Amino acid sequence: MFFVDLSVARRLEASSAWRASEYARAQSKLRPEVKSAIAPVAGGHAIYAGADAPGNRAIGLGLHNPVTHEDLEFVEDFYRSRGVTSGVHLCPLVHRHSDV
């Protein structure tokens, strides 16, 4: 059986965030009208790459410090301002003092 510790979880989340961020960057070059965006939040990133993009979610939150209520409000506002539902990819190893 394989167990993932916080160090491995951080690397996996960083890899996932990198892929989604690169997709958003590519979208901004190929389809600038989409207005892709990447915003740092709670040690991770909120990523938007178009209304139907598969990578539209916040990734990597709470792996370095707690996620606060304000962080979650930021994520909701980030996606609401773009007309899409907010999504959070939350790792089970999120900081234990988080508001999630």
Coordinates of C-alpha atoms in Angstrom, one line a residue:
M1 CA 0.0 0.0 0.0
F2 CA 1.3 3.5 -0.9
F3 CA 0.9 6.4 1.5
V4 CA 1.3 10.0 0.3
D5 CA 2.8 12.5 2.8
L6 CA 2.5 16.2 2.7
S7 CA 5.7 16.6 0.6
V8 CA 4.4 14.3 -2.2
A9 CA 0.9 15.9 -2.0
R10 CA 2.5 19.3 -2.5
R11 CA 4.4 18.1 -5.6
L12 CA 1.3 16.4 -7.1
E13 CA -0.9 19.5 -6.5
A14 CA 1.9 21.7 -8.0
S15 CA 2.0 19.5 -11.1
S16 CA -1.8 19.6 -11.5
A17 CA -1.8 23.4 -11.1
W18 CA 1.1 23.8 -13.6
R19 CA -0.8 21.8 -16.2
A20 CA -4.0 23.8 -15.7
S21 CA -2.1 27.1 -15.7
E22 CA -0.3 26.2 -19.0
Y23 CA -3.6 25.3 -20.5
A24 CA -4.9 28.7 -19.5
R25 CA -1.8 30.4 -20.9
A26 CA -2.2 28.6 -24.2
Q27 CA -5.8 29.6 -24.4
S28 CA -4.9 33.2 -23.8
K29 CA -2.5 33.1 -26.8
L30 CA -4.8 31.1 -29.1
R31 CA -8.1 32.5 -28.1
P32 CA -7.6 35.9 -26.4
E33 CA -11.3 36.6 -26.4
V34 CA -11.7 33.9 -23.7
K35 CA -9.8 36.1 -21.2
S36 CA -8.0 33.3 -19.3
A37 CA -6.9 34.2 -15.8
I38 CA -4.7 32.7 -13.1
A39 CA -4.8 34.1 -9.6
P40 CA -2.7 33.1 -6.6
V41 CA -4.9 32.2 -3.5
A42 CA -4.1 30.4 -0.2
G43 CA -0.9 28.9 -1.5
G44 CA -2.4 27.6 -4.7
H45 CA -4.1 29.1 -7.8
A46 CA -7.5 29.8 -9.1
I47 CA -7.5 29.1 -12.8
Y48 CA -9.9 30.1 -15.5
A49 CA -9.4 29.1 -19.2
G50 CA -12.8 29.7 -20.8
A51 CA -16.4 28.9 -19.9
D52 CA -16.2 25.2 -20.7
A53 CA -12.5 24.6 -19.9
P54 CA -11.8 21.4 -18.0
G55 CA -9.2 23.1 -15.8
N56 CA -11.5 25.8 -14.3
R57 CA -10.8 25.2 -10.6
A58 CA -8.7 26.3 -7.7
I59 CA -5.8 23.9 -7.1
G60 CA -3.3 23.5 -4.3
L61 CA -5.0 25.5 -1.6
G62 CA -4.1 25.0 2.0
L63 CA -1.0 22.9 1.6
H64 CA 1.4 25.5 3.0
N65 CA -0.9 27.5 5.3
P66 CA -4.6 27.5 6.4
V67 CA -7.3 28.4 3.9
T68 CA -9.4 31.2 5.3
H69 CA -13.0 32.2 4.8
E70 CA -11.6 35.2 2.8
D71 CA -9.7 32.9 0.6
L72 CA -12.9 31.0 -0.3
E73 CA -14.7 34.2 -0.9
F74 CA -11.9 35.3 -3.3
V75 CA -12.3 32.0 -5.2
E76 CA -16.1 32.4 -5.4
D77 CA -15.7 36.0 -6.6
F78 CA -13.0 35.0 -9.1
Y79 CA -15.3 32.5 -10.9
R80 CA -18.5 34.5 -10.4
S81 CA -17.0 37.5 -12.1
R82 CA -16.4 35.2 -15.1
G83 CA -19.9 33.8 -15.2
V84 CA -18.9 30.2 -14.2
T85 CA -19.4 28.0 -11.1
S86 CA -16.5 28.0 -8.7
G87 CA -14.7 24.7 -8.3
V88 CA -12.0 23.7 -5.7
H89 CA -9.8 20.7 -6.1
L90 CA -9.1 20.1 -2.4
C91 CA -6.3 17.7 -1.3
P92 CA -7.2 15.6 1.8
L93 CA -3.9 16.8 3.4
V94 CA -5.1 20.4 3.5
H95 CA -3.8 22.4 6.5
R96 CA -5.8 21.3 9.6
H97 CA -6.6 24.8 10.7
S98 CA -8.3 25.7 7.4
D99 CA -11.9 26.9 7.2
V100 CA -12.8 24.1 4.7

